[in-house]
mmCIF file of C-alpha atoms and ligand atoms in Angstrom:
data_model
loop_
_atom_site.group_PDB
_atom_site.id
_atom_site.type_symbol
_atom_site.label_atom_id
_atom_site.label_comp_id
_atom_site.label_asym_id
_atom_site.label_seq_id
_atom_site.Cartn_x
_atom_site.Cartn_y
_atom_site.Cartn_z
ATOM 1 C CA MET G 1 -0.123 -0.030 0.024
ATOM 2 C CA GLU G 2 1.299 3.511 -0.986
ATOM 3 C CA ALA G 3 -0.060 6.922 -1.288
ATOM 4 C CA LYS G 4 1.455 10.136 -2.932
ATOM 5 C CA ALA G 5 0.403 13.707 -2.941
ATOM 6 C CA SER G 6 2.155 16.974 -3.763
ATOM 7 C CA ALA G 7 1.610 20.579 -2.884
ATOM 8 C CA PRO G 8 3.130 23.945 -4.116
ATOM 9 C CA GLY G 9 4.893 26.534 -2.263
ATOM 10 C CA LYS G 10 3.879 30.159 -2.311
ATOM 11 C CA VAL G 11 4.966 33.772 -2.564
ATOM 12 C CA ILE G 12 3.140 36.543 -0.728
ATOM 13 C CA LEU G 13 2.726 39.669 -2.976
ATOM 14 C CA PHE G 14 0.824 41.724 -0.440
ATOM 15 C CA GLY G 15 -0.127 41.798 3.285
ATOM 16 C CA GLU G 16 2.528 39.659 5.234
ATOM 17 C CA HIS G 17 2.694 40.691 8.853
ATOM 18 C CA ALA G 18 -0.282 42.798 8.645
ATOM 19 C CA VAL G 19 -2.348 39.572 8.012
ATOM 20 C CA VAL G 20 -1.430 38.486 11.582
ATOM 21 C CA TYR G 21 -3.634 41.405 12.804
ATOM 22 C CA GLY G 22 -6.569 40.623 10.621
ATOM 23 C CA LYS G 23 -5.648 42.694 7.604
ATOM 24 C CA PRO G 24 -6.136 41.131 4.070
ATOM 25 C CA ALA G 25 -3.377 39.577 2.130
ATOM 26 C CA ILE G 26 -2.627 38.329 -1.578
ATOM 27 C CA ALA G 27 -0.455 35.226 -2.443
ATOM 28 C CA VAL G 28 0.266 33.076 -5.167
ATOM 29 C CA ALA G 29 1.214 29.445 -5.565
ATOM 30 C CA VAL G 30 4.517 28.811 -7.466
ATOM 31 C CA ASP G 31 5.846 26.081 -9.640
ATOM 32 C CA LYS G 32 8.058 24.686 -6.754
ATOM 33 C CA ARG G 33 6.435 21.645 -4.967
ATOM 34 C CA ALA G 34 6.712 19.229 -1.997
ATOM 35 C CA VAL G 35 5.993 15.752 -3.089
ATOM 36 C CA ILE G 36 5.297 13.147 -0.280
ATOM 37 C CA LYS G 37 5.165 9.350 -0.729
ATOM 38 C CA ILE G 38 4.080 7.161 2.012
ATOM 39 C CA SER G 39 4.372 3.429 1.978
ATOM 40 C CA GLU G 40 4.205 0.588 4.354
ATOM 41 C CA ASN G 41 7.366 -0.679 5.721
ATOM 42 C CA LYS G 42 8.519 -3.992 7.375
ATOM 43 C CA GLU G 43 10.108 -2.018 10.436
ATOM 44 C CA ASP G 44 8.354 -1.230 13.529
ATOM 45 C CA THR G 45 8.818 2.728 13.302
ATOM 46 C CA ILE G 46 7.844 5.469 11.032
ATOM 47 C CA LYS G 47 10.979 6.549 9.004
ATOM 48 C CA VAL G 48 11.358 10.050 7.115
ATOM 49 C CA TYR G 49 13.724 10.718 4.361
ATOM 50 C CA ILE G 50 14.200 14.139 2.665
ATOM 51 C CA LYS G 51 16.728 13.002 0.154
ATOM 52 C CA ASN G 52 17.562 16.412 -1.422
ATOM 53 C CA LEU G 53 18.248 17.925 2.053
ATOM 54 C CA ASN G 54 20.223 14.717 3.307
ATOM 55 C CA ILE G 55 17.586 14.514 6.210
ATOM 56 C CA SER G 56 16.685 11.123 7.751
ATOM 57 C CA ALA G 57 14.770 10.534 11.015
ATOM 58 C CA THR G 58 12.652 8.235 12.785
ATOM 59 C CA ILE G 59 9.242 9.496 14.165
ATOM 60 C CA ASP G 60 7.756 7.950 17.454
ATOM 61 C CA GLN G 61 4.237 9.199 16.810
ATOM 62 C CA LEU G 62 2.781 7.837 19.895
ATOM 63 C CA ASN G 63 5.260 9.492 22.272
ATOM 64 C CA ASN G 64 5.370 12.635 20.057
ATOM 65 C CA HIS G 65 9.074 12.391 19.490
ATOM 66 C CA ILE G 66 11.505 12.747 16.529
ATOM 67 C CA ILE G 67 14.862 10.993 16.506
ATOM 68 C CA ILE G 68 17.063 12.646 14.000
ATOM 69 C CA ASP G 69 19.660 10.603 12.201
ATOM 70 C CA ASN G 70 20.776 13.158 9.972
ATOM 71 C CA GLY G 71 20.072 16.802 9.069
ATOM 72 C CA ASN G 72 17.941 19.648 10.756
ATOM 73 C CA PRO G 73 14.721 18.574 12.372
ATOM 74 C CA GLY G 74 12.621 21.768 11.851
ATOM 75 C CA ILE G 75 10.393 20.724 8.904
ATOM 76 C CA LEU G 76 9.783 17.204 10.470
ATOM 77 C CA LYS G 77 7.735 18.766 13.364
ATOM 78 C CA TYR G 78 5.094 19.530 10.520
ATOM 79 C CA VAL G 79 5.250 16.032 9.571
ATOM 80 C CA LEU G 80 4.674 14.808 12.998
ATOM 81 C CA GLU G 81 1.766 17.201 13.642
ATOM 82 C CA SER G 82 0.164 16.122 10.363
ATOM 83 C CA LEU G 83 0.463 12.439 11.009
ATOM 84 C CA LYS G 84 -1.117 12.935 14.553
ATOM 85 C CA ARG G 85 -4.213 14.163 12.707
ATOM 86 C CA VAL G 86 -4.707 11.558 10.085
ATOM 87 C CA HIS G 87 -2.342 8.341 10.767
ATOM 88 C CA ASP G 88 -2.947 5.468 13.026
ATOM 89 C CA ALA G 89 0.781 5.373 14.019
ATOM 90 C CA SER G 90 1.502 2.108 12.031
ATOM 91 C CA PRO G 91 4.971 1.681 10.511
ATOM 92 C CA VAL G 92 5.453 3.409 7.266
ATOM 93 C CA THR G 93 8.064 5.102 5.214
ATOM 94 C CA ILE G 94 7.708 8.779 4.187
ATOM 95 C CA GLU G 95 9.845 9.952 1.445
ATOM 96 C CA ILE G 96 9.713 13.848 0.808
ATOM 97 C CA ASP G 97 11.084 15.239 -2.332
ATOM 98 C CA LEU G 98 11.167 19.190 -1.936
ATOM 99 C CA ASP G 99 12.180 21.552 -4.599
ATOM 100 C CA ILE G 100 11.163 24.632 -2.275
ATOM 101 C CA PRO G 101 14.025 26.206 -0.669
ATOM 102 C CA ILE G 102 13.386 25.941 2.968
ATOM 103 C CA GLY G 103 13.268 28.704 5.623
ATOM 104 C CA ALA G 104 13.099 31.467 2.893
ATOM 105 C CA GLY G 105 9.524 32.506 2.879
ATOM 106 C CA PHE G 106 8.450 30.158 0.039
ATOM 107 C CA GLY G 107 5.899 28.324 2.328
ATOM 108 C CA SER G 108 7.980 25.016 2.463
ATOM 109 C CA SER G 109 6.428 23.991 5.663
ATOM 110 C CA ALA G 110 2.913 24.649 4.441
ATOM 111 C CA ALA G 111 3.601 22.607 1.293
ATOM 112 C CA VAL G 112 5.160 19.765 3.323
ATOM 113 C CA THR G 113 2.163 19.819 5.748
ATOM 114 C CA VAL G 114 -0.502 19.864 3.191
ATOM 115 C CA ALA G 115 0.979 17.179 0.993
ATOM 116 C CA THR G 116 1.688 14.879 4.078
ATOM 117 C CA LEU G 117 -2.106 15.408 5.341
ATOM 118 C CA ALA G 118 -3.135 14.496 1.955
ATOM 119 C CA ALA G 119 -0.840 11.525 1.425
ATOM 120 C CA ALA G 120 -1.442 10.174 5.046
ATOM 121 C CA SER G 121 -5.293 10.558 4.893
ATOM 122 C CA LYS G 122 -5.321 8.733 1.469
ATOM 123 C CA TYR G 123 -3.106 6.009 3.101
ATOM 124 C CA ASN G 124 -5.578 5.618 5.875
ATOM 125 C CA HIS G 125 -8.568 5.718 3.671
ATOM 126 C CA LYS G 126 -9.992 8.989 5.029
ATOM 127 C CA ASN G 127 -11.572 11.018 2.233
ATOM 128 C CA LEU G 128 -10.752 14.394 3.330
ATOM 129 C CA THR G 129 -12.042 17.432 1.083
ATOM 130 C CA LYS G 130 -9.435 19.986 0.178
ATOM 131 C CA LYS G 131 -11.236 22.548 2.565
ATOM 132 C CA GLU G 132 -10.803 19.841 5.412
ATOM 133 C CA ILE G 133 -7.158 19.446 4.582
ATOM 134 C CA ALA G 134 -6.511 23.177 4.394
ATOM 135 C CA GLN G 135 -8.221 23.467 7.847
ATOM 136 C CA LYS G 136 -6.005 20.758 9.335
ATOM 137 C CA ALA G 137 -3.064 22.058 7.722
ATOM 138 C CA HIS G 138 -3.679 25.420 9.376
ATOM 139 C CA GLU G 139 -4.116 23.701 12.859
ATOM 140 C CA VAL G 140 -0.694 22.089 12.252
ATOM 141 C CA GLU G 141 1.050 25.222 11.374
ATOM 142 C CA LEU G 142 -0.499 26.937 14.556
ATOM 143 C CA SER G 143 0.511 23.997 16.848
ATOM 144 C CA VAL G 144 4.047 24.112 15.520
ATOM 145 C CA GLN G 145 4.544 27.905 15.358
ATOM 146 C CA ASN G 146 2.103 29.154 17.870
ATOM 147 C CA SER G 147 0.807 31.901 15.606
ATOM 148 C CA ALA G 148 0.151 31.662 11.860
ATOM 149 C CA SER G 149 -2.481 33.174 9.537
ATOM 150 C CA PRO G 150 -4.302 30.475 7.277
ATOM 151 C CA LEU G 151 -2.710 32.187 4.133
ATOM 152 C CA ASP G 152 0.217 29.810 3.414
ATOM 153 C CA THR G 153 -1.839 26.489 3.868
ATOM 154 C CA THR G 154 -4.917 28.013 1.853
ATOM 155 C CA ILE G 155 -2.652 28.853 -1.029
ATOM 156 C CA SER G 156 -0.799 25.591 -0.965
ATOM 157 C CA THR G 157 -3.942 23.655 -1.050
ATOM 158 C CA PHE G 158 -6.035 25.589 -3.697
ATOM 159 C CA GLY G 159 -3.207 26.907 -5.901
ATOM 160 C CA GLY G 160 -3.373 29.886 -8.111
ATOM 161 C CA ALA G 161 -3.748 33.385 -6.629
ATOM 162 C CA VAL G 162 -5.555 33.886 -3.502
ATOM 163 C CA TYR G 163 -6.941 37.036 -1.615
ATOM 164 C CA LEU G 164 -7.551 36.570 2.114
ATOM 165 C CA ALA G 165 -10.087 39.022 3.225
ATOM 166 C CA ALA G 166 -9.722 40.920 6.583
ATOM 167 C CA ASN G 167 -10.047 38.641 9.565
ATOM 168 C CA ALA G 168 -9.735 35.653 7.289
ATOM 169 C CA GLU G 169 -13.481 35.825 6.990
ATOM 170 C CA GLU G 170 -13.415 34.846 3.179
ATOM 171 C CA ILE G 171 -10.933 33.208 0.965
ATOM 172 C CA LYS G 172 -11.205 34.255 -2.576
ATOM 173 C CA LYS G 173 -9.536 32.784 -5.584
ATOM 174 C CA LEU G 174 -8.309 35.507 -8.018
ATOM 175 C CA GLU G 175 -8.371 35.362 -11.766
ATOM 176 C CA LEU G 176 -4.594 36.177 -12.303
ATOM 177 C CA ASN G 177 -3.894 35.342 -16.025
ATOM 178 C CA TRP G 178 -0.568 36.674 -15.918
ATOM 179 C CA THR G 179 2.414 35.061 -17.402
ATOM 180 C CA TYR G 180 5.038 37.342 -15.886
ATOM 181 C CA PRO G 181 7.879 35.474 -14.106
ATOM 182 C CA LEU G 182 8.672 36.361 -10.532
ATOM 183 C CA VAL G 183 12.239 36.536 -9.710
ATOM 184 C CA ILE G 184 12.859 35.535 -6.036
ATOM 185 C CA GLY G 185 16.212 36.651 -4.399
ATOM 186 C CA PHE G 186 17.021 34.898 -1.051
ATOM 187 C CA THR G 187 19.265 34.682 1.668
ATOM 188 C CA PRO G 188 19.233 32.314 4.685
ATOM 189 C CA ARG G 189 16.999 33.494 7.357
ATOM 190 C CA LYS G 190 18.671 34.249 10.749
ATOM 191 C CA GLU G 191 15.311 34.165 12.725
ATOM 192 C CA ASP G 192 12.253 31.829 12.217
ATOM 193 C CA THR G 193 8.870 33.378 11.152
ATOM 194 C CA GLY G 194 7.564 33.025 14.959
ATOM 195 C CA LYS G 195 10.418 35.131 16.199
ATOM 196 C CA LEU G 196 9.730 37.745 13.541
ATOM 197 C CA VAL G 197 6.003 37.754 14.128
ATOM 198 C CA GLU G 198 6.962 38.345 17.896
ATOM 199 C CA LYS G 199 9.319 41.171 16.880
ATOM 200 C CA VAL G 200 6.477 43.116 15.299
ATOM 201 C CA ARG G 201 4.193 42.593 17.982
ATOM 202 C CA LEU G 202 6.753 43.944 20.565
ATOM 203 C CA ARG G 203 7.234 47.171 18.183
ATOM 204 C CA LYS G 204 3.382 47.418 18.035
ATOM 205 C CA GLU G 205 3.121 47.223 21.749
ATOM 206 C CA ALA G 206 5.828 49.936 22.208
ATOM 207 C CA TYR G 207 4.635 52.271 19.668
ATOM 208 C CA PRO G 208 0.767 51.439 19.145
ATOM 209 C CA ASP G 209 0.043 55.062 17.871
ATOM 210 C CA ILE G 210 2.545 54.599 14.951
ATOM 211 C CA ILE G 211 2.363 50.892 14.272
ATOM 212 C CA ASN G 212 -1.556 50.692 14.287
ATOM 213 C CA PRO G 213 -2.036 53.098 11.619
ATOM 214 C CA LEU G 214 0.735 51.657 9.588
ATOM 215 C CA LEU G 215 -1.032 48.280 9.747
ATOM 216 C CA ASP G 216 -4.220 49.856 8.665
ATOM 217 C CA ALA G 217 -2.486 51.464 5.651
ATOM 218 C CA MET G 218 -0.992 47.997 4.762
ATOM 219 C CA GLY G 219 -4.551 46.671 4.599
ATOM 220 C CA ILE G 220 -5.570 49.842 2.361
ATOM 221 C CA LEU G 221 -2.524 48.991 0.239
ATOM 222 C CA THR G 222 -3.641 45.209 -0.132
ATOM 223 C CA GLU G 223 -7.270 46.375 -1.158
ATOM 224 C CA THR G 224 -5.779 48.708 -3.706
ATOM 225 C CA ALA G 225 -3.701 45.797 -5.196
ATOM 226 C CA LEU G 226 -6.890 43.679 -5.308
ATOM 227 C CA LYS G 227 -8.792 46.245 -7.271
ATOM 228 C CA PHE G 228 -5.819 46.614 -9.769
ATOM 229 C CA ILE G 229 -5.816 42.843 -10.209
ATOM 230 C CA ILE G 230 -9.505 42.582 -10.667
ATOM 231 C CA GLU G 231 -9.247 45.454 -13.311
ATOM 232 C CA LYS G 232 -6.202 43.731 -14.836
ATOM 233 C CA LYS G 233 -4.234 46.754 -14.350
ATOM 234 C CA TYR G 234 -1.095 44.748 -13.459
ATOM 235 C CA SER G 235 1.571 47.482 -14.235
ATOM 236 C CA TYR G 236 0.193 49.399 -11.298
ATOM 237 C CA LEU G 237 1.267 46.693 -8.857
ATOM 238 C CA GLY G 238 4.883 47.401 -9.103
ATOM 239 C CA GLU G 239 4.581 50.801 -7.252
ATOM 240 C CA LEU G 240 2.472 49.344 -4.487
ATOM 241 C CA MET G 241 5.039 46.508 -4.004
ATOM 242 C CA ASN G 242 7.694 49.138 -3.522
ATOM 243 C CA ILE G 243 5.345 50.860 -0.819
ATOM 244 C CA ASN G 244 4.728 47.691 0.760
ATOM 245 C CA HIS G 245 8.560 47.145 1.196
ATOM 246 C CA GLY G 246 8.697 50.407 2.926
ATOM 247 C CA PHE G 247 6.021 49.487 5.438
ATOM 248 C CA LEU G 248 7.830 46.174 5.963
ATOM 249 C CA ASP G 249 11.003 48.015 6.862
ATOM 250 C CA CYS G 250 9.117 50.190 9.433
ATOM 251 C CA LEU G 251 7.893 46.937 11.071
ATOM 252 C CA GLY G 252 11.476 46.108 11.373
ATOM 253 C CA VAL G 253 11.744 42.824 9.426
ATOM 254 C CA ASN G 254 14.096 44.245 6.742
ATOM 255 C CA THR G 255 17.736 43.596 6.478
ATOM 256 C CA LYS G 256 20.735 45.141 4.529
ATOM 257 C CA GLU G 257 20.951 42.126 2.392
ATOM 258 C CA LEU G 258 17.186 42.240 1.538
ATOM 259 C CA SER G 259 17.183 45.954 0.881
ATOM 260 C CA ASN G 260 20.386 45.538 -1.429
ATOM 261 C CA MET G 261 18.372 42.886 -3.313
ATOM 262 C CA VAL G 262 15.353 44.884 -3.702
ATOM 263 C CA TYR G 263 17.259 48.076 -4.881
ATOM 264 C CA THR G 264 19.306 45.974 -7.190
ATOM 265 C CA ALA G 265 16.099 44.408 -8.754
ATOM 266 C CA ARG G 266 14.501 47.933 -9.168
ATOM 267 C CA LYS G 267 17.625 49.209 -10.755
ATOM 268 C CA THR G 268 17.894 46.329 -13.198
ATOM 269 C CA GLY G 269 14.375 46.820 -14.488
ATOM 270 C CA ALA G 270 11.917 45.290 -12.024
ATOM 271 C CA LEU G 271 8.441 46.889 -12.024
ATOM 272 C CA GLY G 272 8.426 46.669 -8.271
ATOM 273 C CA ALA G 273 10.234 44.599 -5.488
ATOM 274 C CA LYS G 274 9.680 43.963 -1.843
ATOM 275 C CA ILE G 275 10.357 41.451 0.923
ATOM 276 C CA THR G 276 8.229 38.460 0.784
ATOM 277 C CA GLY G 277 7.282 36.308 3.904
ATOM 278 C CA ALA G 278 8.408 37.199 7.397
ATOM 279 C CA GLY G 279 11.645 38.979 6.346
ATOM 280 C CA GLY G 280 14.763 39.155 8.714
ATOM 281 C CA GLY G 281 16.798 37.449 5.914
ATOM 282 C CA GLY G 282 14.588 35.243 3.733
ATOM 283 C CA SER G 283 13.219 36.440 0.349
ATOM 284 C CA ILE G 284 12.339 39.327 -1.886
ATOM 285 C CA VAL G 285 10.088 39.142 -4.778
ATOM 286 C CA ALA G 286 10.544 41.216 -7.922
ATOM 287 C CA LEU G 287 7.756 41.654 -10.510
ATOM 288 C CA CYS G 288 9.669 41.283 -13.783
ATOM 289 C CA PRO G 289 7.335 41.659 -16.994
ATOM 290 C CA GLU G 290 10.934 42.343 -18.889
ATOM 291 C CA ASN G 291 14.411 41.890 -17.979
ATOM 292 C CA ASN G 292 13.907 38.866 -15.832
ATOM 293 C CA LEU G 293 17.058 37.311 -16.860
ATOM 294 C CA LYS G 294 19.026 40.302 -16.231
ATOM 295 C CA ILE G 295 17.506 40.738 -12.721
ATOM 296 C CA LEU G 296 17.976 37.028 -12.064
ATOM 297 C CA SER G 297 21.648 37.201 -12.678
ATOM 298 C CA ALA G 298 22.159 40.519 -10.836
ATOM 299 C CA LEU G 299 20.507 39.061 -7.868
ATOM 300 C CA LYS G 300 22.710 35.835 -8.123
ATOM 301 C CA ASN G 301 25.799 37.963 -8.160
ATOM 302 C CA ILE G 302 25.006 39.416 -4.749
ATOM 303 C CA GLU G 303 23.034 36.565 -3.051
ATOM 304 C CA ASP G 304 20.972 33.768 -4.499
ATOM 305 C CA ALA G 305 18.037 33.784 -6.773
ATOM 306 C CA ILE G 306 15.356 31.851 -8.617
ATOM 307 C CA GLU G 307 12.652 32.543 -11.308
ATOM 308 C CA VAL G 308 9.236 31.069 -10.452
ATOM 309 C CA ASN G 309 5.858 31.179 -12.217
ATOM 310 C CA ILE G 310 2.412 31.208 -10.685
ATOM 311 C CA SER G 311 1.050 27.799 -10.490
ATOM 312 C CA HIS G 312 -2.603 27.197 -10.959
ATOM 313 C CA GLU G 313 -2.284 23.694 -9.538
ATOM 314 C CA GLY G 314 -2.697 23.316 -5.792
ATOM 315 C CA LEU G 315 -2.789 20.023 -3.814
ATOM 316 C CA GLU G 316 -2.626 17.041 -6.084
ATOM 317 C CA PHE G 317 -3.227 13.378 -5.247
ATOM 318 C CA ILE G 318 -0.843 11.278 -7.326
ATOM 319 C CA ASP G 319 -1.867 7.966 -8.596
HETATM 320 O O1 LIG P 401 8.047 33.790 5.442
HETATM 321 P P1 LIG P 401 6.693 32.871 5.675
HETATM 322 O O2 LIG P 401 6.424 32.389 4.558
HETATM 323 O O3 LIG P 401 6.610 32.191 6.862
HETATM 324 O O4 LIG P 401 5.460 33.981 5.852
HETATM 325 C C1 LIG P 401 5.195 34.563 7.081
HETATM 326 C C2 LIG P 401 3.846 35.373 6.878
HETATM 327 C C3 LIG P 401 3.659 36.238 8.116
HETATM 328 O O5 LIG P 401 2.575 37.083 7.752
HETATM 329 C C4 LIG P 401 4.718 36.952 8.635
HETATM 330 C C5 LIG P 401 2.993 35.191 9.226
HETATM 331 C C6 LIG P 401 1.755 34.470 8.814
HETATM 332 O O6 LIG P 401 1.455 33.548 9.559
HETATM 333 O O7 LIG P 401 1.050 35.020 8.044
#
């Protein structure tokens, strides 16, 4: 018996951090995916392998414990929490194939969570709907990270472009028939998402009269971007991305390396560029209707970079 599923990573275009305070956000799924295969094994434990990251581990689901043979355990916490929700703890081998860089704001943890929940629920003959998987995936992120918006897990489940309305009251799939590549520049992240969310919270508590209106303005910015996307006025999005980058700087999640990449991308011809995800290292996204190869190579010269395209495929069960 074996079951297989895959789910995409994501890039947040507008609204990171503000989304934690109930503001809207817009994100797109990208053509970088996590593929999970679960198969029966003859051992008496759950084994996990992530070949391309050289990670191998044993999961003791009943005792809530991960024993690492090799590599960094971070992402395996999401695997364990996912199994606890849909798997009966029987011995299986879990093979993870990840072409999403981890810890760089690409939603690798959400993609691994969504694909693990899907593969494990199929393995256990539980017919969960995509909506149920997205809900459980959000619970997993909450239990591992303490705080998380449903943005990453929603986008990884449903694919395409997603607008998350204020207070996560509505999740709308957007028509974004846009074939521009996105260039992503990335650096290793020094702090994890939870710590960066906490850093913003402390700044908000220290200066509520300054930070609260800023978060309100970030919400208005995302609504403005939504209007331009609906009207297909994509060229207006660049300037909004630049303004959004400034707001994220005010929240304290920018770094010299990220700013350097943002300004390099703009100078090399990007329509707009900003931090994407939690910041503090991690990634920037540049909107590149033209000059994408030039921008890619300029960013590779200073840090690292890849080109991604929007993926309309969300979670997929693989036969
Ligand atoms: O960097 P990422 O992909 O983990 O994105 C975090 C986005 C935040 O808004 C900072 C947190 C969240 O849960 O939405």
